[in-house]
Amino acid sequence: MAEQDWDIISGVGRTALAVATLRAIETHRADPLIDDPYAETLVRAAGQGEAFPTTPEALAALPDDERGWAARIDHYVGVRSRVFDDALLEATRAGARQVVVLAAGLDARPYRLDWPAGTVVFELDQPKVLRFKREVLADVEPACDYRPIGIDLREDWPAALADAGFEAATPTAWLAEGLLSYLPAEVQRRLLASVSELSAPASRVAVEEFRDTAQLLADPQVAEFGRTQGMDLNELVHAGEPAAEVLDELGWLSRVEASGDAATRLGRDPGLAAGPMFGMTRFVTAVKPG
């Protein structure tokens, strides 16, 4: 992660755009797991309409050699988004009134989820990513007290969070979606330790983790996507300690669900994904006891 301020249409910032594309595709399905009416708007605003299909029909119409990465992970992103939507809403309905989304990307959760009254949602990500999202959705009213924080997570993000009004004594719902695998193992542990230090009893955390990065990197379509986007995935993607074990060491009570099991639970056939994602990823949720 060499760049300090990624933009939307190049480098790692482009992955946020790619994932927004997949959320748009999921939203347009006959049996959607999520409803993100802003995903397609964000993709179109980036001027990538031709490169990124935003409906299942548009994806299916592409030649096989162009469907590539999207055909391998589109169903996975729908399942992942729904799992974490549910985790955050369950936490807020249980009393958490602060939500912190680390590396939020272009997901429009502050706008698209039905937050309980009084919920404050902090989103942390690169300044250009959050600025782009706010500019495109300027006419949309957030469904919460939305506080975007443009910062690199290698900087002092806890201080920036405090400056934005975060209250460490208040139960918080945390989300690290599509993040840990991009951090070296020691940074993953340090980030989870920081989350724990900032969390009051009854706080919750939800994390996506890769358990076999070698399998991901060996997938030719994934590798090709990295090359076309100018990214060396061998330098970008990292293995780490199991997040549940780290959280348990820090005093949390964790639960692990294989992503394929989550797909089945939600009525989505994990075999619909042509790539390795359902076989190598897990969703970890944890609560900090009082």
Coordinates of C-alpha atoms in Angstrom, one line a residue, residues 35-39 42 105-115 121 123 130-148:
D35 CA -30.6 -2.9 -1.4
D36 CA -28.0 -0.4 -2.4
P37 CA -29.6 2.1 -4.7
Y38 CA -26.5 4.3 -4.7
A39 CA -24.0 1.8 -5.9
L42 CA -21.4 5.9 -7.7
G105 CA -14.9 2.3 0.5
L106 CA -17.9 3.3 -1.5
D107 CA -20.5 1.4 0.5
A108 CA -23.4 3.7 1.2
R109 CA -24.4 2.2 4.6
P110 CA -24.9 5.6 6.2
Y111 CA -27.5 6.3 3.5
R112 CA -29.1 3.0 2.8
L113 CA -29.6 1.2 6.1
D114 CA -32.5 1.8 8.5
W115 CA -30.5 3.1 11.5
V121 CA -21.8 6.4 11.9
E123 CA -16.5 6.1 8.2
L130 CA -14.8 9.6 1.0
R131 CA -14.8 13.0 -0.7
F132 CA -15.9 11.3 -4.0
K133 CA -18.8 9.5 -2.2
R134 CA -20.0 12.7 -0.4
E135 CA -19.9 14.7 -3.6
V136 CA -21.8 12.2 -5.7
L137 CA -24.4 11.7 -2.9
A138 CA -24.6 15.4 -1.9
D139 CA -28.3 15.5 -2.5
V140 CA -29.0 12.4 -0.5
E141 CA -29.8 12.8 3.2
P142 CA -27.9 10.2 5.4
A143 CA -30.1 8.0 7.6
C144 CA -27.9 8.7 10.6
D145 CA -25.5 11.3 12.0
Y146 CA -22.8 10.6 9.4
R147 CA -19.2 11.6 10.2
P148 CA -16.7 10.7 7.4

